[in-house]
Coordinates of C-alpha atoms and ligand atoms in Angstrom, one line a residue:
M1 CA -68.5 366.5 236.5
S2 CA -70.3 367.6 233.5
Q3 CA -70.9 365.0 230.9
A4 CA -68.9 367.0 228.3
G5 CA -66.0 367.1 231.0
K6 CA -66.1 363.5 231.2
I7 CA -66.2 362.9 227.6
A8 CA -63.2 365.1 227.3
L9 CA -61.4 362.7 229.9
N10 CA -62.1 359.7 228.2
L11 CA -60.8 360.9 224.8
M12 CA -57.9 362.3 226.8
E13 CA -57.3 358.8 228.0
V14 CA -57.7 357.1 224.6
I15 CA -55.4 359.5 223.1
A16 CA -52.7 359.4 226.1
K17 CA -52.8 355.6 225.6
K18 CA -51.8 355.8 221.8
I19 CA -49.0 358.6 222.1
P20 CA -45.9 358.0 223.7
K21 CA -44.5 360.5 226.1
E22 CA -42.1 361.8 223.5
G23 CA -45.1 363.2 221.7
G24 CA -45.2 366.0 223.9
I25 CA -49.1 366.2 224.2
T26 CA -49.9 369.0 226.5
R27 CA -53.7 369.6 225.6
V28 CA -56.5 367.6 224.0
E29 CA -59.4 370.3 222.9
Y30 CA -62.2 370.2 221.1
E31 CA -62.3 372.8 218.0
G32 CA -65.8 372.6 216.8
P33 CA -66.1 369.4 214.8
R34 CA -62.6 368.7 215.3
I35 CA -60.1 367.4 218.1
A36 CA -57.0 369.4 218.7
L37 CA -53.8 367.9 220.0
Y38 CA -51.5 370.6 221.4
T39 CA -47.9 369.4 221.3
K40 CA -44.3 370.4 222.5
N41 CA -42.8 367.9 219.8
P42 CA -44.2 369.0 216.6
R43 CA -41.9 366.9 214.7
F44 CA -43.0 363.9 216.2
L45 CA -46.5 364.1 215.6
I46 CA -46.7 365.9 212.1
G47 CA -43.9 363.5 211.0
N48 CA -45.9 360.4 212.1
N49 CA -48.8 360.0 209.9
P50 CA -49.6 356.4 210.9
L51 CA -49.9 357.1 214.6
I52 CA -52.2 360.1 213.8
S53 CA -54.6 357.9 211.6
D54 CA -54.3 355.1 214.3
I55 CA -56.0 358.0 216.7
V56 CA -58.3 359.2 214.2
N57 CA -59.8 355.6 213.7
S58 CA -59.9 354.9 217.2
V59 CA -61.6 358.3 218.4
K60 CA -63.6 358.4 215.0
K61 CA -63.4 362.1 214.8
R62 CA -61.0 364.3 212.8
V63 CA -58.1 365.4 214.4
V64 CA -55.8 368.6 214.0
I65 CA -52.1 369.2 215.3
R66 CA -51.5 372.7 216.9
C67 CA -48.3 373.6 218.7
D68 CA -48.1 374.3 222.4
I69 CA -48.6 378.0 223.2
S70 CA -45.0 378.0 224.8
L71 CA -43.5 377.3 221.5
R72 CA -45.3 380.3 219.5
K73 CA -43.1 382.9 218.7
S74 CA -44.8 386.4 218.8
E75 CA -46.8 387.7 215.6
E76 CA -43.9 390.3 215.4
E77 CA -41.2 387.9 215.4
T78 CA -43.0 385.5 213.0
R79 CA -44.1 388.4 210.5
Q80 CA -40.4 389.4 210.2
Y81 CA -39.3 386.0 209.7
I82 CA -41.8 385.2 206.8
G83 CA -40.7 388.6 205.3
D84 CA -37.1 387.6 205.6
I85 CA -37.5 384.2 204.2
A86 CA -40.1 384.6 201.6
S87 CA -38.8 385.2 197.8
S88 CA -39.9 388.6 196.7
E89 CA -41.2 387.0 193.2
S90 CA -43.8 385.2 195.4
G91 CA -45.7 388.4 195.8
L92 CA -46.4 388.2 199.5
S93 CA -49.6 390.6 200.2
G94 CA -50.7 389.7 203.8
I95 CA -50.0 387.6 206.8
F96 CA -52.9 386.8 209.4
F97 CA -52.5 385.3 212.9
D98 CA -55.5 383.3 213.9
N99 CA -54.8 382.7 218.0
A100 CA -58.0 381.0 218.5
I101 CA -56.6 378.2 216.5
G102 CA -52.8 378.8 216.2
E103 CA -52.6 379.1 212.5
V104 CA -50.9 381.6 210.2
I105 CA -52.5 382.6 206.9
V106 CA -49.9 383.9 204.5
D107 CA -51.5 385.4 201.4
V108 CA -49.2 385.6 198.4
N109 CA -49.9 386.2 194.8
K110 CA -47.9 382.9 193.3
P111 CA -48.2 380.2 196.2
S112 CA -46.4 377.7 194.1
L113 CA -43.0 379.5 194.6
L114 CA -43.5 379.8 198.7
K115 CA -44.2 376.0 198.6
Q116 CA -41.2 375.1 196.9
Q117 CA -39.2 376.6 199.9
S118 CA -38.4 374.1 202.5
E119 CA -38.6 376.9 205.3
F120 CA -42.4 376.9 204.4
N121 CA -43.2 373.2 204.6
L122 CA -46.0 372.5 207.7
L123 CA -43.1 370.8 209.9
D124 CA -40.1 372.9 209.4
F125 CA -42.3 376.1 209.9
A126 CA -43.9 374.6 213.0
E127 CA -40.5 373.7 214.7
K128 CA -39.2 377.1 213.8
T129 CA -42.1 379.4 214.9
G130 CA -44.8 377.3 216.8
W131 CA -47.4 378.4 214.4
I132 CA -49.2 376.1 211.7
I133 CA -49.0 377.6 208.2
N134 CA -51.5 377.9 205.8
I135 CA -50.6 379.4 202.7
N136 CA -53.3 381.1 200.9
K137 CA -53.5 382.1 196.6
I138 CA -54.4 385.8 196.6
S139 CA -56.0 387.9 193.7
T140 CA -54.3 391.2 192.2
I141 CA -57.8 392.4 192.3
P142 CA -58.0 394.0 196.0
S143 CA -60.9 392.6 198.1
T144 CA -62.6 394.1 200.8
T145 CA -64.3 391.1 201.8
L146 CA -61.2 389.2 202.9
K147 CA -60.2 392.2 204.9
T148 CA -63.6 392.2 206.7
I149 CA -63.5 388.6 207.6
Y150 CA -59.9 388.8 208.6
Q151 CA -60.4 391.9 211.0
T152 CA -63.7 389.9 212.5
L153 CA -61.6 386.7 213.3
K154 CA -58.7 388.8 214.8
S155 CA -61.1 390.8 216.8
T156 CA -62.8 387.7 218.3
E157 CA -60.1 385.2 219.0
T158 CA -60.8 384.6 222.4
E159 CA -64.4 384.2 222.0
R160 CA -64.2 381.9 219.2
E161 CA -61.8 380.0 221.1
K162 CA -64.8 379.5 223.7
L163 CA -67.2 379.0 220.8
F164 CA -65.5 376.1 219.1
R165 CA -65.3 374.5 222.5
N166 CA -68.7 374.7 223.1
F167 CA -69.5 373.5 219.5
G168 CA -67.5 370.5 220.4
N169 CA -69.2 369.7 223.6
N170 CA -72.4 369.8 222.0
I171 CA -71.5 368.0 218.8
F172 CA -69.8 365.0 220.8
R173 CA -72.2 364.9 224.0
S174 CA -73.5 361.3 224.5
R175 CA -76.8 360.2 222.4
L176 CA -80.0 360.4 224.7
T177 CA -82.0 358.1 222.1
S178 CA -81.4 355.3 219.9
T179 CA -84.2 355.8 217.5
N180 CA -83.4 356.6 214.2
E181 CA -86.6 358.5 213.3
V182 CA -86.0 361.7 210.9
T183 CA -88.6 364.5 209.9
L184 CA -88.5 366.9 207.3
K185 CA -89.9 370.3 207.9
T186 CA -90.4 372.6 204.8
L187 CA -89.7 376.3 205.7
G188 CA -89.2 377.7 202.5
G189 CA -88.2 377.2 198.8
F190 CA -90.9 374.4 198.4
Q191 CA -93.1 375.0 195.2
E192 CA -91.3 378.3 195.0
V193 CA -87.9 379.8 194.2
G194 CA -86.5 381.8 197.1
R195 CA -86.1 381.7 200.6
S196 CA -84.6 378.1 200.7
S197 CA -84.7 376.7 204.0
M198 CA -85.6 373.3 205.7
L199 CA -85.3 371.6 209.0
I200 CA -84.0 368.1 209.6
E201 CA -85.2 366.7 212.8
T202 CA -84.3 363.5 214.5
G203 CA -85.0 362.1 217.9
E204 CA -81.3 363.4 219.0
S205 CA -80.9 366.8 216.7
K206 CA -82.2 369.7 214.6
I207 CA -80.3 370.8 211.9
L208 CA -81.3 373.7 209.5
L209 CA -80.3 373.5 205.9
D210 CA -80.0 377.0 204.0
C211 CA -81.9 380.0 205.3
G212 CA -82.7 382.3 202.4
I213 CA -84.9 385.2 201.5
H214 CA -87.4 385.6 198.5
P215 CA -86.4 388.3 196.4
G216 CA -89.7 388.8 194.6
A217 CA -91.9 388.5 197.6
K218 CA -94.9 390.9 198.5
N219 CA -95.2 390.3 202.5
S220 CA -93.0 388.9 205.2
F221 CA -94.8 386.0 205.4
S222 CA -93.4 385.1 201.6
S223 CA -90.3 386.9 202.3
Y224 CA -88.8 384.5 204.9
P225 CA -88.3 380.8 206.0
R226 CA -91.4 380.1 208.4
F227 CA -89.9 379.6 211.6
D228 CA -92.9 380.9 213.3
W229 CA -94.9 377.9 211.8
A230 CA -92.2 375.3 212.7
G231 CA -92.2 376.4 216.3
I232 CA -88.2 376.5 216.5
D233 CA -86.5 377.5 219.4
L234 CA -83.2 378.9 217.7
Q235 CA -81.4 377.9 221.0
D236 CA -82.3 374.2 220.4
L237 CA -80.6 374.2 216.7
D238 CA -77.7 372.0 216.8
A239 CA -76.4 373.4 213.2
V240 CA -76.9 375.5 210.2
I241 CA -75.3 374.1 207.0
M242 CA -75.5 376.4 204.0
S243 CA -75.2 374.9 200.6
H244 CA -74.1 378.1 198.9
A245 CA -73.8 381.8 199.4
H246 CA -76.6 383.1 196.9
L247 CA -79.2 385.1 199.1
D248 CA -82.2 382.9 198.2
H249 CA -80.3 380.5 200.4
S250 CA -78.3 382.8 202.7
G251 CA -80.3 386.0 203.1
F252 CA -81.9 385.2 206.5
L253 CA -79.1 383.7 207.9
P254 CA -77.8 386.9 209.8
A255 CA -81.2 387.4 211.3
L256 CA -80.7 383.9 213.1
F257 CA -78.1 385.5 215.4
K258 CA -80.0 388.7 215.9
Y259 CA -82.7 386.6 217.4
G260 CA -80.7 384.3 219.6
Y261 CA -78.9 381.5 217.6
N262 CA -75.5 380.8 219.1
G263 CA -74.3 377.7 217.4
P264 CA -72.2 376.9 214.2
V265 CA -72.7 377.6 210.7
Y266 CA -71.1 374.8 208.2
C267 CA -70.1 376.0 204.8
S268 CA -67.7 375.3 202.4
E269 CA -64.6 377.5 202.4
P270 CA -65.3 380.0 199.5
T271 CA -69.0 380.3 200.8
L272 CA -68.0 382.1 203.5
P273 CA -66.6 385.2 201.8
L274 CA -68.9 385.0 199.0
M275 CA -71.7 385.0 201.6
T276 CA -70.1 388.0 203.4
L277 CA -69.9 389.8 200.5
L278 CA -73.6 389.7 199.3
L279 CA -74.8 389.9 202.7
N280 CA -72.9 393.1 203.5
D281 CA -74.5 394.3 200.2
A282 CA -77.7 393.3 201.4
V283 CA -77.8 395.2 204.4
K284 CA -76.6 398.3 202.6
I285 CA -79.3 398.2 200.0
A286 CA -82.3 397.2 202.6
S287 CA -81.2 400.1 204.9
M288 CA -81.2 402.8 201.9
E289 CA -84.7 401.3 201.1
G290 CA -85.7 401.5 204.9
R291 CA -86.5 397.8 205.3
Q292 CA -83.6 396.6 207.1
F293 CA -84.4 393.8 209.8
Y294 CA -80.6 392.9 210.5
D295 CA -77.3 394.9 210.7
L296 CA -73.6 394.6 209.8
V297 CA -72.9 393.6 213.6
D298 CA -75.1 390.5 212.7
V299 CA -73.3 389.5 209.6
R300 CA -70.0 389.7 211.6
D301 CA -71.4 387.5 214.4
M302 CA -72.3 384.9 211.4
I303 CA -68.6 385.0 210.5
K304 CA -67.6 384.4 214.1
H305 CA -69.8 381.1 213.9
C306 CA -68.7 379.9 210.6
V307 CA -66.9 376.7 210.5
P308 CA -65.5 376.3 206.8
L309 CA -65.2 372.9 205.5
S310 CA -63.4 371.6 202.5
F311 CA -65.3 369.1 200.0
D312 CA -65.4 365.7 200.8
S313 CA -64.5 365.8 204.4
V314 CA -66.6 364.0 206.6
T315 CA -67.8 366.3 209.8
D316 CA -70.0 365.6 212.7
V317 CA -72.5 368.1 213.4
S318 CA -74.1 366.6 216.2
P319 CA -74.4 363.4 218.4
D320 CA -76.2 361.1 215.3
I321 CA -75.6 363.3 212.2
K322 CA -72.3 363.6 210.0
I323 CA -72.2 365.8 207.0
V324 CA -70.2 365.5 203.8
L325 CA -70.3 368.8 201.3
K326 CA -69.6 367.9 197.6
N327 CA -69.3 370.1 194.5
S328 CA -72.6 371.0 193.2
G329 CA -71.5 372.9 190.0
H330 CA -73.6 375.8 190.6
I331 CA -71.4 378.6 191.9
L332 CA -67.9 378.7 193.3
G333 CA -68.0 376.9 196.4
S334 CA -71.6 375.5 196.1
A335 CA -72.3 372.4 197.8
S336 CA -74.7 369.4 197.6
I337 CA -74.9 368.1 201.3
H338 CA -74.9 364.6 202.4
L339 CA -76.3 363.7 205.9
H340 CA -75.4 360.5 207.3
I341 CA -78.1 359.8 210.2
G342 CA -77.6 357.6 213.0
D343 CA -75.6 354.3 212.5
G344 CA -75.8 355.1 208.6
S345 CA -79.4 353.6 208.3
H346 CA -80.8 356.5 206.5
N347 CA -78.9 358.9 204.3
I348 CA -79.9 362.1 202.7
V349 CA -78.8 364.1 199.9
Y350 CA -79.8 367.7 199.6
S351 CA -78.9 368.7 195.9
G352 CA -78.8 372.4 196.6
D353 CA -78.6 374.5 193.4
F354 CA -76.9 372.1 191.1
K355 CA -75.4 371.9 187.5
Y356 CA -74.9 368.4 186.3
G357 CA -73.3 369.9 183.3
P358 CA -70.1 371.4 181.8
S359 CA -69.2 375.2 182.4
S360 CA -66.3 377.1 182.0
L361 CA -65.7 378.1 185.5
L362 CA -66.7 374.9 187.5
E363 CA -66.6 371.3 187.6
P364 CA -70.1 369.6 187.0
A365 CA -72.0 368.4 190.1
I366 CA -70.6 365.3 192.0
L367 CA -72.8 362.2 192.7
N368 CA -70.4 359.5 194.1
Y369 CA -71.9 359.1 197.2
P370 CA -71.5 356.1 199.2
R371 CA -75.2 355.6 200.1
V372 CA -78.2 357.7 199.6
E373 CA -82.2 356.8 200.4
T374 CA -83.5 360.3 200.1
L375 CA -82.8 362.6 197.4
I376 CA -84.0 366.4 197.7
V377 CA -83.5 367.9 194.6
E378 CA -83.9 371.3 192.8
G379 CA -86.2 371.7 190.1
T380 CA -86.0 375.2 188.5
Y381 CA -85.8 373.8 185.1
G382 CA -87.9 370.7 186.1
S383 CA -90.4 371.2 183.2
K384 CA -90.0 369.0 180.1
I385 CA -89.5 372.0 177.9
D386 CA -86.5 373.5 179.9
I387 CA -84.2 371.9 177.8
M388 CA -81.0 373.9 177.0
P389 CA -78.8 373.9 174.0
S390 CA -75.3 372.7 174.1
R391 CA -73.0 375.0 175.4
E392 CA -71.0 375.6 171.7
E393 CA -74.4 376.9 170.4
V394 CA -75.3 379.2 173.4
D395 CA -71.7 380.7 173.3
T396 CA -72.4 381.2 169.4
D397 CA -75.8 382.7 170.0
F398 CA -74.6 385.1 172.4
V399 CA -71.5 386.2 170.6
H400 CA -73.5 386.9 167.4
S401 CA -76.0 388.7 169.7
I402 CA -73.4 391.1 170.9
N403 CA -71.7 391.5 167.7
D404 CA -74.9 392.8 166.0
T405 CA -75.4 395.4 168.8
I406 CA -71.6 396.4 168.5
K407 CA -71.8 396.9 164.9
S408 CA -74.6 399.5 165.0
D409 CA -72.8 401.2 167.9
G410 CA -74.9 400.3 170.6
K411 CA -74.6 399.1 174.1
V412 CA -75.3 395.7 175.7
L413 CA -76.2 395.6 179.2
I414 CA -75.9 392.2 180.9
P415 CA -77.5 392.2 184.3
V416 CA -76.1 389.6 186.4
P417 CA -75.9 388.0 189.9
A418 CA -72.4 389.4 191.0
V419 CA -71.6 385.9 192.2
G420 CA -71.5 382.7 189.4
R421 CA -72.9 384.0 186.1
A422 CA -71.0 387.0 186.2
Q423 CA -67.6 384.9 186.4
E424 CA -68.8 382.5 183.8
I425 CA -69.9 385.3 181.4
M426 CA -66.4 387.2 182.0
L427 CA -64.5 383.9 181.0
V428 CA -66.5 383.6 177.8
L429 CA -66.3 387.2 176.9
S430 CA -62.7 387.3 177.2
R431 CA -62.2 384.0 175.4
Y432 CA -64.2 384.9 172.3
M433 CA -62.4 388.5 172.2
N434 CA -59.0 386.8 172.6
S435 CA -60.0 384.4 169.5
G436 CA -61.5 387.5 167.5
D437 CA -65.0 385.8 167.2
L438 CA -66.3 389.0 169.6
I439 CA -65.6 392.2 168.1
E440 CA -63.2 394.1 170.5
C441 CA -64.9 396.7 172.6
P442 CA -64.5 397.9 176.3
I443 CA -66.2 395.8 178.8
F444 CA -67.1 397.6 182.2
I445 CA -67.8 395.5 185.2
E446 CA -69.5 397.1 188.3
G447 CA -67.5 396.9 191.4
M448 CA -69.2 394.3 193.4
I449 CA -68.9 392.0 190.5
S450 CA -65.0 392.6 190.4
E451 CA -65.0 391.8 194.4
A452 CA -66.8 388.4 193.7
T453 CA -64.2 387.7 191.1
A454 CA -61.3 388.6 193.4
I455 CA -62.7 385.9 195.7
H456 CA -62.9 383.2 192.9
I457 CA -59.1 383.8 192.1
N458 CA -58.4 383.1 196.0
Y459 CA -59.8 379.6 195.7
P460 CA -58.5 378.4 192.3
E461 CA -58.9 374.5 193.5
Y462 CA -62.6 375.0 193.7
L463 CA -62.5 375.8 190.0
E464 CA -63.0 374.1 186.7
R465 CA -59.9 371.9 186.0
N466 CA -58.0 373.9 183.2
L467 CA -58.7 377.3 184.9
R468 CA -57.4 376.0 188.1
K469 CA -54.3 375.1 186.2
Q470 CA -53.8 378.3 184.3
I471 CA -54.3 380.0 187.8
I472 CA -52.2 377.9 189.7
E473 CA -49.5 376.3 187.7
N474 CA -49.5 379.3 185.4
D475 CA -50.1 382.4 187.5
E476 CA -52.3 383.7 184.5
S477 CA -55.9 384.6 185.3
P478 CA -58.3 385.3 182.3
F479 CA -60.5 387.2 185.0
E480 CA -57.6 389.9 185.1
S481 CA -57.5 390.2 181.2
D482 CA -57.1 394.0 179.7
Y483 CA -60.5 393.8 178.1
F484 CA -62.2 394.4 181.7
T485 CA -62.4 397.9 182.9
I486 CA -63.7 398.2 186.7
V487 CA -66.0 400.8 187.6
N488 CA -65.3 401.5 191.4
H489 CA -67.1 404.5 191.8
P490 CA -71.0 405.8 190.6
S491 CA -69.5 408.9 189.5
Q492 CA -67.6 407.0 186.5
R493 CA -70.9 405.8 185.1
S494 CA -71.7 408.8 183.0
E495 CA -68.2 408.1 181.2
V496 CA -69.4 404.7 181.0
L497 CA -72.6 405.7 179.4
Q498 CA -70.8 408.1 176.9
T499 CA -68.9 404.9 175.4
N500 CA -70.1 403.7 172.2
P501 CA -70.1 400.5 171.5
C502 CA -69.7 398.8 174.7
I503 CA -70.4 395.8 177.0
I504 CA -71.7 396.4 180.7
M505 CA -72.1 393.9 183.2
A506 CA -73.8 394.7 186.6
T507 CA -76.0 393.7 189.3
S508 CA -78.6 392.6 190.3
G509 CA -79.3 389.9 188.0
M510 CA -83.1 390.3 188.2
L511 CA -83.2 394.3 188.1
E512 CA -84.2 394.3 191.8
G513 CA -81.7 397.0 192.8
G514 CA -77.9 397.7 192.4
P515 CA -76.1 399.6 189.9
V516 CA -78.0 397.7 187.2
L517 CA -81.1 400.1 187.6
D518 CA -78.7 403.2 186.9
Y519 CA -77.8 401.5 183.4
F520 CA -81.2 400.0 182.7
G521 CA -83.0 403.5 182.8
K522 CA -80.7 405.1 180.4
I523 CA -80.0 402.1 178.0
S524 CA -83.5 400.6 177.7
N525 CA -84.9 403.7 175.9
K526 CA -82.8 403.7 172.9
K527 CA -83.5 400.9 170.1
E528 CA -79.8 400.2 169.1
N529 CA -78.9 398.9 172.6
K530 CA -79.8 395.5 174.2
I531 CA -80.3 393.8 177.2
I532 CA -79.4 390.2 177.5
F533 CA -80.4 388.1 180.5
V534 CA -78.3 385.1 181.5
S535 CA -79.6 384.0 184.7
Y536 CA -83.3 382.7 186.0
Q537 CA -85.7 385.8 186.5
V538 CA -87.9 385.1 189.5
Q539 CA -91.8 385.7 189.3
G540 CA -92.5 389.0 190.8
T541 CA -89.0 390.7 190.0
L542 CA -88.8 393.5 187.4
G543 CA -86.5 391.3 185.5
R544 CA -89.1 388.7 184.6
R545 CA -91.4 391.7 184.0
V546 CA -89.2 393.3 181.6
L547 CA -88.5 389.7 180.1
D548 CA -92.3 388.9 179.6
G549 CA -92.6 392.1 177.7
T550 CA -93.8 395.0 179.8
S551 CA -93.2 398.0 177.7
D552 CA -93.1 400.6 180.5
V553 CA -91.9 400.4 183.9
S554 CA -91.5 402.7 186.7
L555 CA -88.1 403.6 188.5
V556 CA -87.2 405.6 191.3
N557 CA -84.2 407.8 190.7
E558 CA -81.2 408.4 193.1
D559 CA -82.9 411.8 193.9
G560 CA -86.4 410.1 194.8
K561 CA -88.1 410.8 191.9
I562 CA -90.3 408.4 189.8
Q563 CA -89.3 407.9 186.4
V564 CA -91.2 406.2 184.0
V565 CA -89.0 404.1 181.3
S566 CA -90.5 402.8 177.8
I567 CA -88.5 399.7 176.7
K568 CA -87.5 400.5 173.3
C569 CA -84.1 398.3 173.2
D570 CA -84.1 394.6 172.3
V571 CA -84.6 392.0 175.2
E572 CA -83.2 388.7 175.1
K573 CA -82.7 385.9 177.5
I574 CA -80.1 383.5 176.9
D575 CA -80.8 380.2 178.9
G576 CA -77.9 378.0 178.6
F577 CA -75.2 379.8 180.7
S578 CA -77.5 378.9 183.8
G579 CA -75.9 377.4 187.0
H580 CA -78.8 375.2 187.4
S581 CA -79.2 371.7 185.5
D582 CA -82.1 371.6 182.7
Y583 CA -84.4 368.9 182.7
N584 CA -82.4 366.3 181.2
Q585 CA -79.5 367.0 183.5
I586 CA -82.1 366.5 186.5
M587 CA -83.1 363.3 185.0
K588 CA -79.8 362.0 184.7
Y589 CA -78.6 362.9 187.9
V590 CA -81.8 361.3 189.6
S591 CA -81.1 358.0 187.8
R592 CA -77.5 357.8 188.2
L593 CA -77.4 357.9 192.0
R594 CA -76.4 354.7 193.2
P595 CA -77.9 352.5 195.2
K596 CA -81.4 353.1 193.9
L597 CA -83.4 356.0 195.8
K598 CA -86.0 355.2 198.3
R599 CA -87.6 358.8 197.8
V600 CA -87.1 361.9 196.1
I601 CA -88.3 365.3 197.2
V602 CA -88.2 368.2 194.7
D603 CA -88.0 371.8 195.7
H604 CA -86.8 375.1 194.3
G605 CA -88.9 375.7 191.3
E606 CA -92.4 377.0 190.2
K607 CA -95.2 374.8 191.8
R608 CA -96.4 373.3 188.0
K609 CA -92.9 372.4 187.3
L610 CA -92.0 370.6 190.4
E611 CA -95.5 368.6 190.4
N612 CA -94.7 367.3 186.7
L613 CA -91.1 366.6 187.6
S614 CA -91.9 364.6 190.6
H615 CA -94.9 362.8 188.7
I616 CA -92.3 362.0 186.0
I617 CA -89.6 360.7 188.3
N618 CA -92.3 358.4 189.9
R619 CA -93.6 357.2 186.5
I620 CA -90.1 356.6 184.6
F621 CA -87.9 355.7 187.5
K622 CA -90.6 354.1 190.1
I623 CA -89.3 356.0 192.7
P624 CA -91.8 357.6 195.4
A625 CA -91.6 361.3 194.3
S626 CA -93.5 364.3 195.8
A627 CA -93.3 368.1 195.6
P628 CA -94.5 369.5 199.0
A629 CA -95.7 372.9 199.7
V630 CA -93.9 375.3 202.4
R631 CA -95.2 374.5 205.8
E632 CA -95.4 370.4 205.6
A633 CA -94.0 368.1 207.9
I634 CA -92.7 364.8 206.1
K635 CA -91.8 361.7 207.8
I636 CA -88.7 360.6 206.2
C637 CA -88.3 357.5 208.4
Ligands
ZN1 ZN1 -78.1 379.5 193.5

């Protein structure tokens, strides 16, 4: 019998001993990092919390309850049942059955109303239908990304059931070694911003953290993580863990599947749809530019392998590594990753991109970890002079700057990454137009931003507490304000360009492609207009050149002709909206982690800034700190 089979048998024995016959257990199965208990008597198990916590404590694994397949009503019957009992005010908009795990997701506009109905509580619903119910908030803004994900999950049910079992067999295989050696290999995003990726190796496992691309890179050696240098066989990787959806952290992920990776990808719940949105768009742009190196099928392959996790839950990802994701305050679903290695003798926190400060959109980064010895922290704003003004000052400057342009009948173009800054800026604009501080004028939102916004509304529990309350309890969303007009098709752009004054928000944030370029060419050559950058501009991007004062730039038109644009409009940069911590926030974060750190490694920043930052951390806090380059192997312990 295989090792995995033996372990499953042992587990079965332990669980069988704990659960009496009336528990009706029919199967015990790995479901990725969890153990799924299939029962014919859901009332006994779902209603018996002490018994379940006792099992969790003795098997030291996460346990989920599933109904035995013989109890499951057909999808059609269940769909009919839900339709019959759901109150019409709840705004039922979709029902998705996942046979791989026996779950039904019910999409509604007002989940609170459905949750008040006793028929929709977990137990009653399971008894009646044999399905585990999951009630999901859905936005009135349509989202094709969520549809893509549902379709992919649906068409791969059988395959995923097998995959999840394999993931479990691999995670819970018995350990071969008892050493606690840990090595970090830097593959990308060290002494640079872009292509973030690193490998954590122990005697037992290999875990990849992030897998990005470099947006401004000149050649393939600086565009992608250096797997070639690390000599990794992708099949030997135990897991890939994603901190957040931005392409400089996720853009290379589908390529792993194209080149043979077949293991799990762990990310927070909102990261899956956000990443899908950005990666699908990246494929589209790359294929137009003829530099495509993976395809939509690879993105779908990635979706199939994703194991979304909620924040703060402990998850086994290999025989000697457990992870916890915690809010990092950077974008929706962005996480800092805590790795608990071996018997807990060494703990690493990878901050990911983080904001240790207030924003309208998210709560600040969390830092209550039980233990951390090594911190890998980003230093985008790691230089002493990178100090941001307070949010009140930033908002006031922003409002004044826009008002000036509006008064002279000009247009304000705000290049924004679709995910994160766009939603923060939407909240600020709608708040100040409501209060009368910002002169009312049309705000045009390019399609992809609205798609990302819909995903924000779908995960209200991940948003800033007041915003969350507004969406969940009051069913109001400032994202759906009347001030916003969504531009769904390029043909609408000429109309937008004839509107004076107006505000236009468009992607990409660094002028590296996307609809913003279409506007940029027609807006920047008139002096009454203005461009306001609100996010970090990576070296080598057009955004950075414009910000640094370039007066003429060449653009390629839709018809392939080169157009030279003279920049006559005002160009401004407002830093305080950034989703990254400024210098003071980084220093506070480092100093407040308890117990005192044994080592700090800084990444994700320009070389000089990171070297300074590590030097200062070393000097002020007396913690050994370094700023390694890409292609270094560092002995952590
Ligand atoms: Zn980011």
